[in-house]
PDB file of C-alpha atoms in Angstrom:
ATOM      1  CA  MET A   1       6.069  58.819 109.202  1.00 83.00           C
ATOM      2  CA  LYS A   2       6.886  61.385 106.518  1.00 91.00           C
ATOM      3  CA  LYS A   3       3.938  63.176 104.925  1.00 97.00           C
ATOM      4  CA  VAL A   4       3.666  64.559 101.386  1.00 98.00           C
ATOM      5  CA  LEU A   5       1.146  66.710  99.521  1.00 98.00           C
ATOM      6  CA  VAL A   6       0.596  66.297  95.770  1.00 98.00           C
ATOM      7  CA  ILE A   7      -0.944  69.241  93.915  1.00 98.00           C
ATOM      8  CA  GLY A   8      -1.774  69.290  90.215  1.00 98.00           C
ATOM      9  CA  ASP A   9      -3.856  68.295  87.227  1.00 97.00           C
ATOM     10  CA  GLY A  10      -5.636  64.967  87.495  1.00 96.00           C
ATOM     11  CA  CYS A  11      -7.520  62.768  85.061  1.00 95.00           C
ATOM     12  CA  LYS A  12      -9.107  59.394  84.543  1.00 94.00           C
ATOM     13  CA  ASP A  13      -7.006  57.036  82.437  1.00 94.00           C
ATOM     14  CA  VAL A  14      -9.154  54.618  80.436  1.00 95.00           C
ATOM     15  CA  PHE A  15      -7.697  51.723  78.470  1.00 93.00           C
ATOM     16  CA  LEU A  16     -10.040  49.983  76.050  1.00 95.00           C
ATOM     17  CA  TYR A  17      -8.503  46.723  74.858  1.00 95.00           C
ATOM     18  CA  GLY A  18      -9.872  44.925  71.840  1.00 95.00           C
ATOM     19  CA  LYS A  19      -9.295  42.811  68.763  1.00 95.00           C
ATOM     20  CA  CYS A  20      -8.338  44.135  65.337  1.00 93.00           C
ATOM     21  CA  GLU A  21      -8.860  41.327  62.840  1.00 89.00           C
ATOM     22  CA  LYS A  22      -9.813  43.168  59.665  1.00 91.00           C
ATOM     23  CA  LEU A  23      -9.844  46.525  57.911  1.00 92.00           C
ATOM     24  CA  CYS A  24     -12.913  48.694  57.664  1.00 92.00           C
ATOM     25  CA  PRO A  25     -14.468  48.539  54.153  1.00 93.00           C
ATOM     26  CA  GLU A  26     -15.251  52.281  54.246  1.00 93.00           C
ATOM     27  CA  ALA A  27     -11.698  53.446  55.048  1.00 92.00           C
ATOM     28  CA  PRO A  28      -8.179  52.029  55.494  1.00 91.00           C
ATOM     29  CA  VAL A  29      -8.468  51.707  59.262  1.00 89.00           C
ATOM     30  CA  PRO A  30      -8.774  48.632  61.511  1.00 91.00           C
ATOM     31  CA  VAL A  31     -12.118  47.491  62.860  1.00 95.00           C
ATOM     32  CA  PHE A  32     -11.811  47.559  66.655  1.00 94.00           C
ATOM     33  CA  LYS A  33     -13.878  45.139  68.751  1.00 95.00           C
ATOM     34  CA  PRO A  34     -13.638  45.983  72.470  1.00 94.00           C
ATOM     35  CA  THR A  35     -13.021  43.052  74.820  1.00 94.00           C
ATOM     36  CA  LYS A  36     -12.159  44.655  78.182  1.00 93.00           C
ATOM     37  CA  ASN A  37     -11.346  47.966  79.825  1.00 91.00           C
ATOM     38  CA  ASN A  38      -9.265  49.307  82.702  1.00 90.00           C
ATOM     39  CA  PHE A  39      -9.740  52.551  84.653  1.00 90.00           C
ATOM     40  CA  ASN A  40      -7.084  54.335  86.697  1.00 90.00           C
ATOM     41  CA  GLY A  41      -6.412  57.740  88.183  1.00 93.00           C
ATOM     42  CA  GLY A  42      -3.935  59.621  86.010  1.00 94.00           C
ATOM     43  CA  MET A  43      -1.456  62.520  86.126  1.00 95.00           C
ATOM     44  CA  ALA A  44      -1.338  63.967  89.688  1.00 97.00           C
ATOM     45  CA  VAL A  45      -3.608  61.166  90.917  1.00 96.00           C
ATOM     46  CA  ASN A  46      -1.143  58.624  89.528  1.00 96.00           C
ATOM     47  CA  VAL A  47       1.708  60.343  91.380  1.00 97.00           C
ATOM     48  CA  TYR A  48      -0.384  60.187  94.547  1.00 98.00           C
ATOM     49  CA  ASN A  49      -1.254  56.509  94.026  1.00 96.00           C
ATOM     50  CA  ASN A  50       2.406  55.626  93.463  1.00 97.00           C
ATOM     51  CA  LEU A  51       3.470  57.453  96.617  1.00 98.00           C
ATOM     52  CA  ARG A  52       0.844  55.541  98.575  1.00 97.00           C
ATOM     53  CA  ALA A  53       2.090  52.293  97.029  1.00 96.00           C
ATOM     54  CA  LEU A  54       5.563  53.192  98.340  1.00 97.00           C
ATOM     55  CA  ASP A  55       4.131  53.575 101.866  1.00 96.00           C
ATOM     56  CA  VAL A  56       4.258  57.379 101.919  1.00 97.00           C
ATOM     57  CA  ASP A  57       1.509  59.119 103.875  1.00 97.00           C
ATOM     58  CA  CYS A  58       0.083  61.387 101.213  1.00 97.00           C
ATOM     59  CA  ASP A  59      -2.702  63.870 100.448  1.00 98.00           C
ATOM     60  CA  VAL A  60      -3.732  65.170  97.039  1.00 98.00           C
ATOM     61  CA  ILE A  61      -5.366  68.356  95.770  1.00 98.00           C
ATOM     62  CA  THR A  62      -6.526  68.070  92.177  1.00 97.00           C
ATOM     63  CA  ASP A  63      -9.292  68.333  89.605  1.00 93.00           C
ATOM     64  CA  SER A  64      -9.813  64.961  87.937  1.00 87.00           C
ATOM     65  CA  GLY A  65     -12.355  66.093  85.359  1.00 88.00           C
ATOM     66  CA  ALA A  66     -10.220  65.196  82.344  1.00 93.00           C
ATOM     67  CA  THR A  67     -10.361  61.784  80.659  1.00 95.00           C
ATOM     68  CA  LYS A  68      -7.761  60.091  78.477  1.00 95.00           C
ATOM     69  CA  THR A  69      -9.153  57.096  76.598  1.00 95.00           C
ATOM     70  CA  ARG A  70      -6.707  54.816  74.824  1.00 95.00           C
ATOM     71  CA  TYR A  71      -7.784  52.178  72.299  1.00 95.00           C
ATOM     72  CA  VAL A  72      -5.292  49.316  72.381  1.00 94.00           C
ATOM     73  CA  ASP A  73      -4.958  46.171  70.274  1.00 93.00           C
ATOM     74  CA  GLU A  74      -4.999  43.353  72.810  1.00 91.00           C
ATOM     75  CA  ALA A  75      -2.728  41.008  70.858  1.00 90.00           C
ATOM     76  CA  SER A  76       0.125  43.439  70.110  1.00 90.00           C
ATOM     77  CA  ASN A  77      -0.478  46.015  72.875  1.00 89.00           C
ATOM     78  CA  GLN A  78      -0.266  48.631  70.109  1.00 90.00           C
ATOM     79  CA  MET A  79      -2.151  51.832  70.904  1.00 92.00           C
ATOM     80  CA  LEU A  80      -4.390  52.741  67.957  1.00 93.00           C
ATOM     81  CA  LEU A  81      -5.906  55.983  69.221  1.00 93.00           C
ATOM     82  CA  ARG A  82      -6.022  58.264  72.253  1.00 95.00           C
ATOM     83  CA  VAL A  83      -9.031  60.509  72.848  1.00 96.00           C
ATOM     84  CA  ASP A  84      -8.675  63.366  75.381  1.00 95.00           C
ATOM     85  CA  GLU A  85     -11.879  64.855  76.803  1.00 94.00           C
ATOM     86  CA  ASN A  86     -12.500  67.796  79.157  1.00 92.00           C
ATOM     87  CA  ASP A  87      -8.847  68.722  78.727  1.00 89.00           C
ATOM     88  CA  LYS A  88      -9.176  72.187  80.294  1.00 93.00           C
ATOM     89  CA  LEU A  89      -9.425  72.026  84.086  1.00 95.00           C
ATOM     90  CA  LYS A  90     -10.692  74.608  86.567  1.00 95.00           C
ATOM     91  CA  ASN A  91      -8.018  76.703  88.235  1.00 97.00           C
ATOM     92  CA  VAL A  92      -7.502  75.892  91.894  1.00 97.00           C
ATOM     93  CA  THR A  93      -8.919  78.652  94.067  1.00 95.00           C
ATOM     94  CA  THR A  94      -6.752  81.061  96.033  1.00 95.00           C
ATOM     95  CA  SER A  95      -8.677  80.171  99.173  1.00 96.00           C
ATOM     96  CA  LYS A  96      -7.854  76.496  98.665  1.00 97.00           C
ATOM     97  CA  LEU A  97      -4.134  77.175  98.344  1.00 97.00           C
ATOM     98  CA  SER A  98      -4.115  79.532 101.338  1.00 97.00           C
ATOM     99  CA  SER A  99      -5.968  77.023 103.515  1.00 97.00           C
ATOM    100  CA  ILE A 100      -3.261  74.353 103.158  1.00 98.00           C
ATOM    101  CA  GLN A 101      -1.290  73.644 106.346  1.00 97.00           C
ATOM    102  CA  TYR A 102       2.067  73.608 104.578  1.00 97.00           C
ATOM    103  CA  ASP A 103       4.101  73.013 107.717  1.00 96.00           C
ATOM    104  CA  LYS A 104       2.553  69.587 108.292  1.00 96.00           C
ATOM    105  CA  TYR A 105       4.127  68.238 105.069  1.00 98.00           C
ATOM    106  CA  ASP A 106       7.725  67.133 104.647  1.00 98.00           C
ATOM    107  CA  ALA A 107       7.539  67.820 100.901  1.00 98.00           C
ATOM    108  CA  ILE A 108       5.179  69.276  98.304  1.00 98.00           C
ATOM    109  CA  VAL A 109       4.946  67.626  94.878  1.00 98.00           C
ATOM    110  CA  ILE A 110       3.628  69.675  91.956  1.00 98.00           C
ATOM    111  CA  SER A 111       2.400  67.535  89.066  1.00 98.00           C
ATOM    112  CA  ASP A 112       1.628  70.198  86.483  1.00 97.00           C
ATOM    113  CA  TYR A 113       0.388  68.945  83.128  1.00 96.00           C
ATOM    114  CA  ASN A 114      -0.504  72.524  82.164  1.00 96.00           C
ATOM    115  CA  LYS A 115      -4.224  71.790  81.902  1.00 96.00           C
ATOM    116  CA  GLY A 116      -5.227  74.900  83.841  1.00 97.00           C
ATOM    117  CA  PHE A 117      -5.373  73.693  87.442  1.00 97.00           C
ATOM    118  CA  LEU A 118      -2.248  75.639  88.420  1.00 98.00           C
ATOM    119  CA  THR A 119      -1.016  78.978  87.099  1.00 98.00           C
ATOM    120  CA  GLU A 120       2.578  80.161  87.333  1.00 98.00           C
ATOM    121  CA  MET A 121       1.576  82.459  90.201  1.00 97.00           C
ATOM    122  CA  ASP A 122      -0.056  79.550  92.025  1.00 98.00           C
ATOM    123  CA  ILE A 123       3.223  77.653  91.798  1.00 98.00           C
ATOM    124  CA  VAL A 124       5.146  80.682  93.075  1.00 98.00           C
ATOM    125  CA  TYR A 125       2.765  80.849  96.037  1.00 98.00           C
ATOM    126  CA  ILE A 126       3.346  77.167  96.832  1.00 98.00           C
ATOM    127  CA  GLN A 127       7.140  77.432  96.672  1.00 97.00           C
ATOM    128  CA  ASN A 128       7.056  80.522  98.883  1.00 97.00           C
ATOM    129  CA  ASN A 129       5.225  78.516 101.542  1.00 97.00           C
ATOM    130  CA  HIS A 130       7.393  75.390 101.666  1.00 97.00           C
ATOM    131  CA  PRO A 131      11.175  74.834 101.524  1.00 96.00           C
ATOM    132  CA  LEU A 132      11.087  71.442  99.756  1.00 97.00           C
ATOM    133  CA  VAL A 133       9.096  71.372  96.519  1.00 98.00           C
ATOM    134  CA  PHE A 134       9.436  68.880  93.665  1.00 98.00           C
ATOM    135  CA  MET A 135       7.881  69.765  90.315  1.00 98.00           C
ATOM    136  CA  ASP A 136       7.165  68.023  87.037  1.00 97.00           C
ATOM    137  CA  THR A 137       5.749  70.599  84.625  1.00 97.00           C
ATOM    138  CA  LYS A 138       4.713  70.970  81.002  1.00 96.00           C
ATOM    139  CA  LYS A 139       4.897  74.761  81.255  1.00 96.00           C
ATOM    140  CA  LYS A 140       7.722  76.752  79.709  1.00 94.00           C
ATOM    141  CA  ILE A 141      10.113  77.197  82.595  1.00 94.00           C
ATOM    142  CA  ASP A 142      11.308  80.676  83.501  1.00 93.00           C
ATOM    143  CA  LYS A 143      12.210  82.655  86.611  1.00 93.00           C
ATOM    144  CA  TRP A 144       8.815  81.920  88.178  1.00 96.00           C
ATOM    145  CA  ALA A 145      10.098  78.371  88.823  1.00 95.00           C
ATOM    146  CA  TYR A 146      13.470  79.287  90.326  1.00 94.00           C
ATOM    147  CA  GLY A 147      12.277  78.726  93.898  1.00 93.00           C
ATOM    148  CA  ILE A 148      11.597  75.031  93.257  1.00 96.00           C
ATOM    149  CA  GLU A 149      14.187  72.753  94.846  1.00 96.00           C
ATOM    150  CA  PHE A 150      13.938  69.917  92.290  1.00 97.00           C
ATOM    151  CA  ILE A 151      12.485  70.135  88.771  1.00 97.00           C
ATOM    152  CA  LYS A 152      11.925  66.900  86.874  1.00 97.00           C
ATOM    153  CA  ILE A 153      11.299  67.032  83.114  1.00 96.00           C
ATOM    154  CA  ASN A 154      11.771  64.689  80.173  1.00 95.00           C
ATOM    155  CA  GLU A 155      14.446  64.922  77.494  1.00 94.00           C
ATOM    156  CA  LYS A 156      12.208  66.555  74.876  1.00 93.00           C
ATOM    157  CA  GLU A 157      11.075  69.242  77.318  1.00 93.00           C
ATOM    158  CA  PHE A 158      14.658  69.858  78.391  1.00 94.00           C
ATOM    159  CA  LYS A 159      15.909  70.372  74.830  1.00 93.00           C
ATOM    160  CA  GLU A 160      12.998  72.660  73.920  1.00 90.00           C
ATOM    161  CA  ASN A 161      12.815  74.568  77.152  1.00 88.00           C
ATOM    162  CA  VAL A 162      15.692  74.480  79.607  1.00 88.00           C
ATOM    163  CA  ASN A 163      18.894  73.480  77.812  1.00 83.00           C
ATOM    164  CA  THR A 164      20.123  77.059  77.330  1.00 82.00           C
ATOM    165  CA  MET A 165      19.112  78.144  80.861  1.00 86.00           C
ATOM    166  CA  VAL A 166      20.851  75.577  83.065  1.00 88.00           C
ATOM    167  CA  GLU A 167      23.749  77.807  84.086  1.00 86.00           C
ATOM    168  CA  GLU A 168      21.448  80.529  85.423  1.00 88.00           C
ATOM    169  CA  MET A 169      18.923  78.262  87.154  1.00 90.00           C
ATOM    170  CA  PRO A 170      19.441  77.701  90.896  1.00 90.00           C
ATOM    171  CA  ASN A 171      17.378  74.495  90.859  1.00 91.00           C
ATOM    172  CA  ASP A 172      18.502  70.906  90.604  1.00 95.00           C
ATOM    173  CA  ILE A 173      17.214  69.748  87.202  1.00 96.00           C
ATOM    174  CA  ILE A 174      16.500  66.046  86.739  1.00 97.00           C
ATOM    175  CA  VAL A 175      15.999  64.991  83.116  1.00 97.00           C
ATOM    176  CA  THR A 176      14.550  61.562  82.351  1.00 96.00           C
ATOM    177  CA  LEU A 177      16.053  59.904  79.269  1.00 95.00           C
ATOM    178  CA  GLY A 178      13.846  56.847  78.789  1.00 90.00           C
ATOM    179  CA  LYS A 179      15.872  53.645  78.479  1.00 89.00           C
ATOM    180  CA  MET A 180      19.066  55.698  78.963  1.00 92.00           C
ATOM    181  CA  GLY A 181      18.098  56.529  82.559  1.00 95.00           C
ATOM    182  CA  ALA A 182      18.330  60.083  83.866  1.00 97.00           C
ATOM    183  CA  VAL A 183      20.738  62.983  84.298  1.00 97.00           C
ATOM    184  CA  LEU A 184      21.053  65.480  87.153  1.00 97.00           C
ATOM    185  CA  PHE A 185      22.178  69.067  86.581  1.00 96.00           C
ATOM    186  CA  HIS A 186      23.311  70.605  89.865  1.00 93.00           C
ATOM    187  CA  ASN A 187      24.202  74.297  89.919  1.00 87.00           C
ATOM    188  CA  ASP A 188      26.785  75.234  92.543  1.00 84.00           C
ATOM    189  CA  ASP A 189      27.294  79.016  92.393  1.00 77.00           C
ATOM    190  CA  GLY A 190      27.236  79.097  88.602  1.00 77.00           C
ATOM    191  CA  ILE A 191      29.235  75.893  88.112  1.00 87.00           C
ATOM    192  CA  VAL A 192      26.963  73.186  86.721  1.00 90.00           C
ATOM    193  CA  LYS A 193      27.781  69.583  87.522  1.00 93.00           C
ATOM    194  CA  GLU A 194      26.215  66.982  85.238  1.00 94.00           C
ATOM    195  CA  THR A 195      25.755  63.466  86.654  1.00 97.00           C
ATOM    196  CA  HIS A 196      24.334  60.556  84.650  1.00 97.00           C
ATOM    197  CA  PHE A 197      22.304  57.717  86.146  1.00 97.00           C
ATOM    198  CA  PRO A 198      21.963  54.811  83.676  1.00 95.00           C
ATOM    199  CA  ILE A 199      19.338  52.095  83.936  1.00 91.00           C
ATOM    200  CA  GLU A 200      21.011  49.183  85.718  1.00 82.00           C
ATOM    201  CA  ASP A 201      18.817  46.395  84.339  1.00 76.00           C
ATOM    202  CA  GLU A 202      16.940  46.718  81.053  1.00 72.00           C
ATOM    203  CA  HIS A 203      13.448  45.266  80.825  1.00 74.00           C
ATOM    204  CA  PRO A 204      11.136  44.625  77.876  1.00 79.00           C
ATOM    205  CA  ILE A 205       8.878  47.666  77.462  1.00 79.00           C
ATOM    206  CA  LYS A 206       5.130  47.068  77.170  1.00 81.00           C
ATOM    207  CA  ASP A 207       3.683  50.502  77.952  1.00 78.00           C
ATOM    208  CA  LEU A 208       5.270  53.878  78.729  1.00 81.00           C
ATOM    209  CA  SER A 209       2.021  55.398  80.035  1.00 84.00           C
ATOM    210  CA  GLY A 210       2.456  56.866  83.507  1.00 87.00           C
ATOM    211  CA  ALA A 211       6.175  56.087  83.799  1.00 92.00           C
ATOM    212  CA  GLY A 212       7.045  59.741  84.443  1.00 94.00           C
ATOM    213  CA  ASP A 213       4.557  59.886  87.310  1.00 96.00           C
ATOM    214  CA  THR A 214       6.091  56.775  88.856  1.00 96.00           C
ATOM    215  CA  PHE A 215       9.600  58.234  88.503  1.00 97.00           C
ATOM    216  CA  LEU A 216       8.524  61.436  90.271  1.00 98.00           C
ATOM    217  CA  ALA A 217       6.787  59.574  93.093  1.00 98.00           C
ATOM    218  CA  ALA A 218       9.731  57.225  93.677  1.00 98.00           C
ATOM    219  CA  LEU A 219      12.168  60.153  93.572  1.00 98.00           C
ATOM    220  CA  VAL A 220      10.237  61.933  96.318  1.00 98.00           C
ATOM    221  CA  ALA A 221       9.678  58.795  98.407  1.00 98.00           C
ATOM    222  CA  LYS A 222      13.372  57.911  98.530  1.00 98.00           C
ATOM    223  CA  PHE A 223      14.602  61.497  98.999  1.00 98.00           C
ATOM    224  CA  ILE A 224      12.441  62.200 102.048  1.00 97.00           C
ATOM    225  CA  GLU A 225      13.711  58.911 103.473  1.00 96.00           C
ATOM    226  CA  ASN A 226      17.442  59.654 103.273  1.00 95.00           C
ATOM    227  CA  ASN A 227      17.935  63.165 101.817  1.00 96.00           C
ATOM    228  CA  ASP A 228      20.214  61.773  99.066  1.00 97.00           C
ATOM    229  CA  ILE A 229      19.166  62.920  95.572  1.00 97.00           C
ATOM    230  CA  CYS A 230      21.568  60.540  93.798  1.00 97.00           C
ATOM    231  CA  GLU A 231      20.169  57.499  95.573  1.00 98.00           C
ATOM    232  CA  ALA A 232      16.664  58.842  94.939  1.00 98.00           C
ATOM    233  CA  ILE A 233      17.292  59.082  91.188  1.00 98.00           C
ATOM    234  CA  ASN A 234      18.653  55.539  91.053  1.00 97.00           C
ATOM    235  CA  TYR A 235      15.592  54.291  92.909  1.00 97.00           C
ATOM    236  CA  ALA A 236      13.265  56.259  90.627  1.00 97.00           C
ATOM    237  CA  ASN A 237      14.968  54.665  87.610  1.00 96.00           C
ATOM    238  CA  LYS A 238      14.304  51.208  89.040  1.00 95.00           C
ATOM    239  CA  CYS A 239      10.649  51.914  89.772  1.00 95.00           C
ATOM    240  CA  ALA A 240       9.947  53.465  86.362  1.00 94.00           C
ATOM    241  CA  SER A 241      11.787  50.595  84.630  1.00 93.00           C
ATOM    242  CA  TRP A 242       9.494  48.087  86.292  1.00 93.00           C
ATOM    243  CA  VAL A 243       6.293  50.016  85.556  1.00 92.00           C
ATOM    244  CA  VAL A 244       6.933  50.074  81.784  1.00 89.00           C
ATOM    245  CA  THR A 245       6.931  46.260  81.767  1.00 90.00           C
ATOM    246  CA  GLN A 246       3.239  46.336  82.681  1.00 87.00           C
ATOM    247  CA  LYS A 247       0.196  47.060  80.510  1.00 83.00           C
ATOM    248  CA  GLY A 248      -1.606  50.362  80.969  1.00 81.00           C
ATOM    249  CA  VAL A 249      -1.149  52.817  83.832  1.00 83.00           C
ATOM    250  CA  VAL A 250      -0.202  50.866  86.946  1.00 87.00           C
ATOM    251  CA  VAL A 251       1.278  51.812  90.305  1.00 92.00           C
ATOM    252  CA  VAL A 252       4.665  50.533  91.325  1.00 93.00           C
ATOM    253  CA  ASN A 253       4.932  47.318  93.334  1.00 91.00           C
ATOM    254  CA  LYS A 254       7.777  47.936  95.764  1.00 90.00           C
ATOM    255  CA  ASN A 255       8.197  44.186  96.320  1.00 89.00           C
ATOM    256  CA  LYS A 256       9.172  43.825  92.647  1.00 88.00           C
ATOM    257  CA  ILE A 257      11.909  46.494  92.735  1.00 83.00           C
TER     258      ILE A 257
END
């Protein structure tokens, strides 16, 4: 069985569902009456949980001290407020990174939400110790990331960060486009090939939370199975499309794909 290591920022995702039936008399805001709550592991932990749900043998190294609490109207599933706590995480220690047995993993997955767990130099160290690294990052990408095999980012991050750099980057860049699917930029000796992967079947969207984590996990799971990045992107599209039909942060159900 293939084995994967996930490294990155973790958190606890909290969803507080409630009723909003009137406005507050002191201010023009709804009065929220909690009715139920859900707790899940988020960010790198969500990537890990999705990989496990896809039957990938997986380990995780993270700091899950952060908490994201979402207040959601139960009737409409409209998020009213998100409160982030303990948003700055402790940097992983050098001894922890150096103690990893990199050769026992078929792939390393970096889930970097730029909360402090990984520095750019930490990521360089990881890529220097393994030939197959996938990364989703909120950092500004530069030459420190050029040793990563596959970089996955969203459309906003691509436009703000990478769009003007594609021709010089040796990586394969996978950009998620929401309901439009994804696009792969493959650089072959300075010639960039752009391949689009549309969503095959559209589904009603209930919640986008955690969809990027699911996409990354499914991408890795399928790639280590058959070494075909195009098939992996199509599979990741399918998994992420299903997850957004569910409420809150949920892991993919492979029997529903």
